[in-house]
Amino acid sequence: MKANYLDDLNERQREAVISLKGPLMIIAGAGSGKTKVLTTRIAHLMRNGVDAFNILALTFTNKAAKEMKERVEKILGGNEARNLYIGTFHSVFARLLRADAPKLGYPGDFTIYDADDAKSVVKTIINELNLDDKHYKPNLVYNRISAAKNSLMGPEEYQHDYYIQQEDQRASRPLTGKIYDMYAKRCFKNGAMDFDDLLFKMYVLLKSFPEVLAKYQHKFQYIMIDEYQDTNPAQYEIVKLLGAVHENICVVGDDAQSIYSFRGATIQNILQFEKDYDDVKVVKLEQNYRSTKSILNVANEVIAKNKGQIEKNLWTDNAEGDKIKLIRTNTDNEEGKFVSDTIAEQKLRNHYNNRDFCILYRTNAQSRAFEESLRRLAIPYRIFGGLSFYQRKEIKDFIAYLRVIMNSRDEEAIKRIINYPVRGIGKTTIEKVSIYANDQNITFWQVLENARDFGFKGGTLDAIDNFVTMIQSFRIMLDKHNAYEVAVQVGKSTNMVKELFNDKTTEGLARYENVQELLNSIKEFTETPTEDGELLDNKSLGIYLQQITLLTDADNTNDENSDVVKLMTIHAAKGLEFPVVFTVGLEESLFPSGMSINSREELEEERRLFYVAVTRAKSRLFLTYANSRYRFGQLQQNEPSRFLDEMPENFVDRSYAGGGLRNTGSVGGGVSWGGMFDKKRTTPAPAASNPLARTAPKPAAAPVSTHVPTPGFTADDPATMEAGMDVEHQKFGFGKILNLEGAPNNRIATVMFPQAGGEKKIMLNYAKLMIVKK
DNA sequence: ACGAAAAACGTTTTT
DNA sequence: CGTTTTTCGT
């Protein structure tokens, strides 16, 4: 191990590391070496005789947990760190619950419902109650239930809380409490816990079974919590219970980076930590090792607008660096083009690799323009977030089989696969089974097992019986075979693999490959020994299923070091850093989000989000916004974000934002009409349209499908079209009609589009053309 | 029962 | 605009 691990720390960091006993709060500013302190502290604990077995470290993401574990191992060397309990709240509690779930009436192999499963259950219940789904939107109702659980409020309490009832009344959803009650019962009946239950039930377990609480209080003598500013009341209470005996609780966080209140997190947890225990030691890490002075000054000045923060003064010894660059473009597409052009230019000028760049946005939907422009310049990229691997349809379908095999009570999973692949069990049958199950208060599966007794006959009965027999055969197989072998058999027996294999479309091919990848991951799982001292030989399918439900896209670290530009939401970027950052879409109603401009609290959270975005950058930061962008299908005009006004002038270069703050000009875009028809252009987009590309203008080029329709674009009636006309198409741009054919009500035009690869046949009923010149 | 076509719906952010 | 849900015809 490294002998001098304490020498690498500054004075404050060292103080935090060597304060081993008693409650400790570390206020860790952005880029102040938080992870280093946490990991060194764990190592130091162990060097001072604390058994890894007695240390619990809770993080927010799997990725953070993994990194922490690796770094501790690096300091200590060997595999001393193996017995550490490091993980996310959710995964650690899922593991603990696995042991004691039967005490609460759940199977040890309980299913974990992801948000999709949970919403689907809510939706089913709303339908069963015959409620008007105009008022009872599954999404909103589920959010309400989730918020209740995060505050440790059960269905009973919910229905008797005057204030809550008033709120639901006002929202025209008075029966939300009833739905919550039924939802909780249904999940229980299905042997399933949702994400929030992993916290909620953990709390219930500790509260109801003193011997269980005592066991863990004894085991976890030292507790560390990362990102404490993002914990919710349930997490807070659990930590309080677990740490009550030893009180060796170390929380690390930064109130300025609290960005998860929508998920029930309360910034009060960190603001009030000092009041929760006697003799709390507070250490502030204020030296930033990440960013330039320019970047840090901008961040500090903006966040200072928020009220009621923990006092701190983040500073750096780093160079002043370039000013932050603010760029305005006309449209969202031009914003994408600007960013891609600048990446290409910066790679040449400053010798960056693709991996040095990150594009940060407020909402996932914003990624598209950047994908297109990056693809056009052949710059490799990867989007984090959005649909994770395990949320793809073909994967969820396959996993649903495994879930049903493990847990016959899992109604959501059964419904998903009972007719996939198609086997003649349709909607009507499913509905009948559902009704019988509810009437008799038995599970969906039990009805299927006894289908004949419930009056199903003929082809339907055969289909159900075959399905039941097939699932049962998988279950028997599980006794003697491992998860991988069973999964392969599932793929064979159901014909799923073959079916996907025979689908030769691009998507079909991708789906086939995804399923193969899933099988590989199961194989890998069965061949890797567990690290946490649990049974090594019998790696059950149940554990695998519980694990993958808690994984997200960002945890897919296999191409961690691949040289690609990264795209993600600001939320997903928390804890990361990049040499060059583009924070895009800085417009009112987008960032800050239109949903969050109605209260000071919400607005301050948006500002913290902006702070997080700015502080991800090490040396260069570009902020961009567009005059107008497509949202909700139509062009929308936006004012620049208010956060831009809050930045100090002397560290910001606004010369590419039209000089002033408001809409007085813009960058890029201005491709003239004459240019559009210039057939000689065949190479990429004009570099001149990139304001920061001061190098000699590159040869101009014909962008493919980058066309921005002229304002007020409206399609003209196909009947009025004639050969020889100049027309505009929304995607292909301007062109000339060469020929017209087909029936009068289904005319097909041959159009020459100079900028979109030449002649195209267009079915006028589908593609919309606007006549430019007759 | 099942697919194709039409209509409706939606954007914060995620374990 | 793109995706999901409902409707409709067979």
mmCIF file of N, CA, C and O in Angstrom, chain A residues 592-650:
data_model
loop_
_atom_site.group_PDB
_atom_site.id
_atom_site.type_symbol
_atom_site.label_atom_id
_atom_site.label_comp_id
_atom_site.label_asym_id
_atom_site.label_seq_id
_atom_site.Cartn_x
_atom_site.Cartn_y
_atom_site.Cartn_z
ATOM 1 N N PRO A 592 -33.606 28.317 -16.813
ATOM 2 C CA PRO A 592 -34.430 27.500 -15.930
ATOM 3 C C PRO A 592 -35.659 26.931 -16.616
ATOM 4 O O PRO A 592 -36.229 27.584 -17.478
ATOM 5 N N SER A 593 -36.016 25.716 -16.208
ATOM 6 C CA SER A 593 -37.184 25.052 -16.757
ATOM 7 C C SER A 593 -38.444 25.851 -16.458
ATOM 8 O O SER A 593 -38.578 26.454 -15.404
ATOM 9 N N GLY A 594 -39.352 25.847 -17.439
ATOM 10 C CA GLY A 594 -40.614 26.541 -17.253
ATOM 11 C C GLY A 594 -41.411 26.009 -16.077
ATOM 12 O O GLY A 594 -42.259 26.706 -15.507
ATOM 13 N N MET A 595 -41.104 24.766 -15.675
ATOM 14 C CA MET A 595 -41.821 24.172 -14.551
ATOM 15 C C MET A 595 -41.319 24.716 -13.214
ATOM 16 O O MET A 595 -41.942 24.507 -12.183
ATOM 17 N N SER A 596 -40.189 25.375 -13.245
ATOM 18 C CA SER A 596 -39.536 25.732 -11.984
ATOM 19 C C SER A 596 -39.352 27.235 -11.776
ATOM 20 O O SER A 596 -38.428 27.654 -11.095
ATOM 21 N N ILE A 597 -40.204 28.010 -12.395
ATOM 22 C CA ILE A 597 -39.976 29.448 -12.239
ATOM 23 C C ILE A 597 -41.048 30.097 -11.370
ATOM 24 O O ILE A 597 -41.169 31.306 -11.320
ATOM 25 N N ASN A 598 -41.787 29.260 -10.647
ATOM 26 C CA ASN A 598 -42.903 29.815 -9.888
ATOM 27 C C ASN A 598 -42.627 30.012 -8.402
ATOM 28 O O ASN A 598 -43.454 30.557 -7.689
ATOM 29 N N SER A 599 -41.501 29.549 -7.942
ATOM 30 C CA SER A 599 -41.183 29.798 -6.543
ATOM 31 C C SER A 599 -39.692 30.018 -6.395
ATOM 32 O O SER A 599 -38.904 29.598 -7.241
ATOM 33 N N ARG A 600 -39.318 30.681 -5.336
ATOM 34 C CA ARG A 600 -37.919 30.966 -5.111
ATOM 35 C C ARG A 600 -37.129 29.671 -4.926
ATOM 36 O O ARG A 600 -36.038 29.514 -5.457
ATOM 37 N N GLU A 601 -37.725 28.714 -4.191
ATOM 38 C CA GLU A 601 -37.035 27.452 -3.942
ATOM 39 C C GLU A 601 -36.701 26.744 -5.247
ATOM 40 O O GLU A 601 -35.577 26.289 -5.457
ATOM 41 N N GLU A 602 -37.697 26.661 -6.113
ATOM 42 C CA GLU A 602 -37.476 25.964 -7.378
ATOM 43 C C GLU A 602 -36.420 26.677 -8.220
ATOM 44 O O GLU A 602 -35.545 26.049 -8.813
ATOM 45 N N LEU A 603 -36.514 27.984 -8.243
ATOM 46 C CA LEU A 603 -35.581 28.754 -9.040
ATOM 47 C C LEU A 603 -34.157 28.604 -8.509
ATOM 48 O O LEU A 603 -33.200 28.516 -9.277
ATOM 49 N N GLU A 604 -34.051 28.577 -7.192
ATOM 50 C CA GLU A 604 -32.718 28.415 -6.608
ATOM 51 C C GLU A 604 -32.141 27.050 -6.944
ATOM 52 O O GLU A 604 -30.932 26.909 -7.116
ATOM 53 N N GLU A 605 -33.006 26.048 -7.045
ATOM 54 C CA GLU A 605 -32.497 24.743 -7.434
ATOM 55 C C GLU A 605 -31.995 24.751 -8.879
ATOM 56 O O GLU A 605 -30.983 24.142 -9.206
ATOM 57 N N GLU A 606 -32.712 25.469 -9.738
ATOM 58 C CA GLU A 606 -32.237 25.608 -11.120
ATOM 59 C C GLU A 606 -30.883 26.316 -11.145
ATOM 60 O O GLU A 606 -30.000 25.985 -11.930
ATOM 61 N N ARG A 607 -30.735 27.292 -10.271
ATOM 62 C CA ARG A 607 -29.472 28.023 -10.224
ATOM 63 C C ARG A 607 -28.348 27.108 -9.741
ATOM 64 O O ARG A 607 -27.229 27.156 -10.243
ATOM 65 N N ARG A 608 -28.658 26.253 -8.783
ATOM 66 C CA ARG A 608 -27.657 25.290 -8.325
ATOM 67 C C ARG A 608 -27.277 24.347 -9.475
ATOM 68 O O ARG A 608 -26.134 23.950 -9.620
ATOM 69 N N LEU A 609 -28.282 24.025 -10.273
ATOM 70 C CA LEU A 609 -28.032 23.167 -11.428
ATOM 71 C C LEU A 609 -27.072 23.858 -12.403
ATOM 72 O O LEU A 609 -26.151 23.236 -12.949
ATOM 73 N N PHE A 610 -27.286 25.138 -12.599
ATOM 74 C CA PHE A 610 -26.394 25.914 -13.452
ATOM 75 C C PHE A 610 -24.978 25.915 -12.854
ATOM 76 O O PHE A 610 -23.984 25.760 -13.562
ATOM 77 N N TYR A 611 -24.920 26.051 -11.561
ATOM 78 C CA TYR A 611 -23.642 26.015 -10.842
ATOM 79 C C TYR A 611 -22.931 24.678 -11.072
ATOM 80 O O TYR A 611 -21.737 24.633 -11.360
ATOM 81 N N VAL A 612 -23.688 23.605 -10.960
ATOM 82 C CA VAL A 612 -23.111 22.280 -11.211
ATOM 83 C C VAL A 612 -22.567 22.213 -12.640
ATOM 84 O O VAL A 612 -21.453 21.739 -12.869
ATOM 85 N N ALA A 613 -23.340 22.717 -13.588
ATOM 86 C CA ALA A 613 -22.915 22.659 -14.990
ATOM 87 C C ALA A 613 -21.600 23.414 -15.181
ATOM 88 O O ALA A 613 -20.653 22.891 -15.779
ATOM 89 N N VAL A 614 -21.535 24.626 -14.652
ATOM 90 C CA VAL A 614 -20.339 25.454 -14.837
ATOM 91 C C VAL A 614 -19.113 24.807 -14.199
ATOM 92 O O VAL A 614 -18.033 24.780 -14.781
ATOM 93 N N THR A 615 -19.307 24.238 -13.026
ATOM 94 C CA THR A 615 -18.154 23.711 -12.286
ATOM 95 C C THR A 615 -17.697 22.336 -12.784
ATOM 96 O O THR A 615 -16.791 21.746 -12.214
ATOM 97 N N ARG A 616 -18.330 21.802 -13.830
ATOM 98 C CA ARG A 616 -17.824 20.557 -14.426
ATOM 99 C C ARG A 616 -16.594 20.834 -15.266
ATOM 100 O O ARG A 616 -15.834 19.931 -15.602
ATOM 101 N N ALA A 617 -16.413 22.103 -15.692
ATOM 102 C CA ALA A 617 -15.377 22.427 -16.670
ATOM 103 C C ALA A 617 -14.030 22.647 -16.003
ATOM 104 O O ALA A 617 -13.934 23.328 -14.988
ATOM 105 N N LYS A 618 -12.992 22.066 -16.587
ATOM 106 C CA LYS A 618 -11.644 22.281 -16.065
ATOM 107 C C LYS A 618 -11.008 23.514 -16.695
ATOM 108 O O LYS A 618 -10.556 24.399 -15.982
ATOM 109 N N SER A 619 -10.947 23.574 -18.023
ATOM 110 C CA SER A 619 -10.242 24.719 -18.594
ATOM 111 C C SER A 619 -11.052 25.586 -19.553
ATOM 112 O O SER A 619 -10.817 26.775 -19.636
ATOM 113 N N ARG A 620 -11.997 25.008 -20.267
ATOM 114 C CA ARG A 620 -12.773 25.839 -21.187
ATOM 115 C C ARG A 620 -14.262 25.586 -21.032
ATOM 116 O O ARG A 620 -14.694 24.453 -20.898
ATOM 117 N N LEU A 621 -14.993 26.688 -21.086
ATOM 118 C CA LEU A 621 -16.439 26.579 -20.932
ATOM 119 C C LEU A 621 -17.131 27.431 -21.983
ATOM 120 O O LEU A 621 -16.839 28.617 -22.131
ATOM 121 N N PHE A 622 -18.032 26.785 -22.726
ATOM 122 C CA PHE A 622 -18.846 27.497 -23.711
ATOM 123 C C PHE A 622 -20.302 27.427 -23.273
ATOM 124 O O PHE A 622 -20.804 26.356 -22.933
ATOM 125 N N LEU A 623 -20.954 28.586 -23.288
ATOM 126 C CA LEU A 623 -22.386 28.604 -22.979
ATOM 127 C C LEU A 623 -23.128 29.030 -24.237
ATOM 128 O O LEU A 623 -22.772 30.032 -24.852
ATOM 129 N N THR A 624 -24.117 28.248 -24.622
ATOM 130 C CA THR A 624 -24.824 28.595 -25.852
ATOM 131 C C THR A 624 -26.322 28.694 -25.626
ATOM 132 O O THR A 624 -26.874 28.101 -24.705
ATOM 133 N N TYR A 625 -26.956 29.482 -26.489
ATOM 134 C CA TYR A 625 -28.425 29.527 -26.501
ATOM 135 C C TYR A 625 -28.890 29.883 -27.895
ATOM 136 O O TYR A 625 -28.138 30.422 -28.697
ATOM 137 N N ALA A 626 -30.137 29.566 -28.186
ATOM 138 C CA ALA A 626 -30.680 29.791 -29.521
ATOM 139 C C ALA A 626 -31.853 30.760 -29.455
ATOM 140 O O ALA A 626 -32.618 30.749 -28.488
ATOM 141 N N ASN A 627 -31.964 31.581 -30.481
ATOM 142 C CA ASN A 627 -33.103 32.506 -30.540
ATOM 143 C C ASN A 627 -34.420 31.752 -30.608
ATOM 144 O O ASN A 627 -35.412 32.166 -30.024
ATOM 145 N N SER A 628 -34.420 30.673 -31.360
ATOM 146 C CA SER A 628 -35.652 29.902 -31.469
ATOM 147 C C SER A 628 -35.310 28.434 -31.620
ATOM 148 O O SER A 628 -34.231 28.089 -32.098
ATOM 149 N N ARG A 629 -36.202 27.591 -31.179
ATOM 150 C CA ARG A 629 -35.970 26.166 -31.310
ATOM 151 C C ARG A 629 -37.296 25.439 -31.425
ATOM 152 O O ARG A 629 -38.338 25.957 -31.053
ATOM 153 N N TYR A 630 -37.232 24.242 -31.985
ATOM 154 C CA TYR A 630 -38.442 23.433 -32.102
ATOM 155 C C TYR A 630 -38.738 22.760 -30.779
ATOM 156 O O TYR A 630 -37.914 22.047 -30.226
ATOM 157 N N ARG A 631 -39.916 23.038 -30.291
ATOM 158 C CA ARG A 631 -40.355 22.337 -29.088
ATOM 159 C C ARG A 631 -41.821 22.046 -29.284
ATOM 160 O O ARG A 631 -42.568 22.882 -29.787
ATOM 161 N N PHE A 632 -42.233 20.871 -28.857
ATOM 162 C CA PHE A 632 -43.634 20.525 -29.013
ATOM 163 C C PHE A 632 -44.061 20.597 -30.461
ATOM 164 O O PHE A 632 -45.175 20.980 -30.775
ATOM 165 N N GLY A 633 -43.130 20.306 -31.347
ATOM 166 C CA GLY A 633 -43.499 20.271 -32.748
ATOM 167 C C GLY A 633 -43.476 21.608 -33.445
ATOM 168 O O GLY A 633 -43.549 21.666 -34.659
ATOM 169 N N GLN A 634 -43.399 22.690 -32.711
ATOM 170 C CA GLN A 634 -43.331 23.941 -33.444
ATOM 171 C C GLN A 634 -42.260 24.893 -32.931
ATOM 172 O O GLN A 634 -41.755 24.756 -31.829
ATOM 173 N N LEU A 635 -41.968 25.848 -33.802
ATOM 174 C CA LEU A 635 -40.905 26.797 -33.527
ATOM 175 C C LEU A 635 -41.277 27.683 -32.349
ATOM 176 O O LEU A 635 -42.384 28.214 -32.293
ATOM 177 N N GLN A 636 -40.336 27.832 -31.429
ATOM 178 C CA GLN A 636 -40.626 28.616 -30.231
ATOM 179 C C GLN A 636 -39.518 29.654 -30.027
ATOM 180 O O GLN A 636 -38.340 29.361 -30.204
ATOM 181 N N GLN A 637 -39.902 30.857 -29.694
ATOM 182 C CA GLN A 637 -38.917 31.907 -29.438
ATOM 183 C C GLN A 637 -38.629 31.966 -27.952
ATOM 184 O O GLN A 637 -39.534 31.894 -27.150
ATOM 185 N N ASN A 638 -37.369 32.075 -27.617
ATOM 186 C CA ASN A 638 -37.025 32.144 -26.200
ATOM 187 C C ASN A 638 -36.084 33.296 -25.896
ATOM 188 O O ASN A 638 -35.201 33.610 -26.690
ATOM 189 N N GLU A 639 -36.280 33.902 -24.735
ATOM 190 C CA GLU A 639 -35.334 34.890 -24.233
ATOM 191 C C GLU A 639 -34.108 34.150 -23.695
ATOM 192 O O GLU A 639 -34.223 33.000 -23.276
ATOM 193 N N PRO A 640 -32.970 34.814 -23.674
ATOM 194 C CA PRO A 640 -31.791 34.194 -23.045
ATOM 195 C C PRO A 640 -32.056 33.931 -21.565
ATOM 196 O O PRO A 640 -32.829 34.646 -20.932
ATOM 197 N N SER A 641 -31.425 32.919 -21.040
ATOM 198 C CA SER A 641 -31.621 32.563 -19.631
ATOM 199 C C SER A 641 -31.225 33.704 -18.707
ATOM 200 O O SER A 641 -30.255 34.418 -18.948
ATOM 201 N N ARG A 642 -31.969 33.829 -17.629
ATOM 202 C CA ARG A 642 -31.652 34.878 -16.650
ATOM 203 C C ARG A 642 -30.294 34.647 -15.996
ATOM 204 O O ARG A 642 -29.672 35.583 -15.520
ATOM 205 N N PHE A 643 -29.858 33.392 -15.995
ATOM 206 C CA PHE A 643 -28.566 33.114 -15.362
ATOM 207 C C PHE A 643 -27.409 33.794 -16.103
ATOM 208 O O PHE A 643 -26.386 34.098 -15.517
ATOM 209 N N LEU A 644 -27.619 34.019 -17.397
ATOM 210 C CA LEU A 644 -26.572 34.668 -18.178
ATOM 211 C C LEU A 644 -26.363 36.105 -17.707
ATOM 212 O O LEU A 644 -25.256 36.633 -17.735
ATOM 213 N N ASP A 645 -27.464 36.733 -17.273
ATOM 214 C CA ASP A 645 -27.370 38.107 -16.770
ATOM 215 C C ASP A 645 -26.622 38.171 -15.452
ATOM 216 O O ASP A 645 -26.135 39.222 -15.057
ATOM 217 N N GLU A 646 -26.596 37.042 -14.764
ATOM 218 C CA GLU A 646 -26.032 37.049 -13.411
ATOM 219 C C GLU A 646 -24.522 36.826 -13.394
ATOM 220 O O GLU A 646 -23.902 36.863 -12.348
ATOM 221 N N MET A 647 -23.962 36.581 -14.569
ATOM 222 C CA MET A 647 -22.525 36.308 -14.609
ATOM 223 C C MET A 647 -21.734 37.619 -14.618
ATOM 224 O O MET A 647 -22.169 38.606 -15.202
ATOM 225 N N PRO A 648 -20.568 37.609 -13.968
ATOM 226 C CA PRO A 648 -19.747 38.825 -13.932
ATOM 227 C C PRO A 648 -19.149 39.112 -15.305
ATOM 228 O O PRO A 648 -18.672 38.208 -15.970
ATOM 229 N N GLU A 649 -19.177 40.377 -15.713
ATOM 230 C CA GLU A 649 -18.738 40.761 -17.049
ATOM 231 C C GLU A 649 -17.289 40.400 -17.346
ATOM 232 O O GLU A 649 -16.963 39.932 -18.434
ATOM 233 N N ASN A 650 -16.412 40.593 -16.367
ATOM 234 C CA ASN A 650 -14.987 40.524 -16.676
ATOM 235 C C ASN A 650 -14.434 39.126 -16.930
ATOM 236 O O ASN A 650 -13.292 38.985 -17.334
#
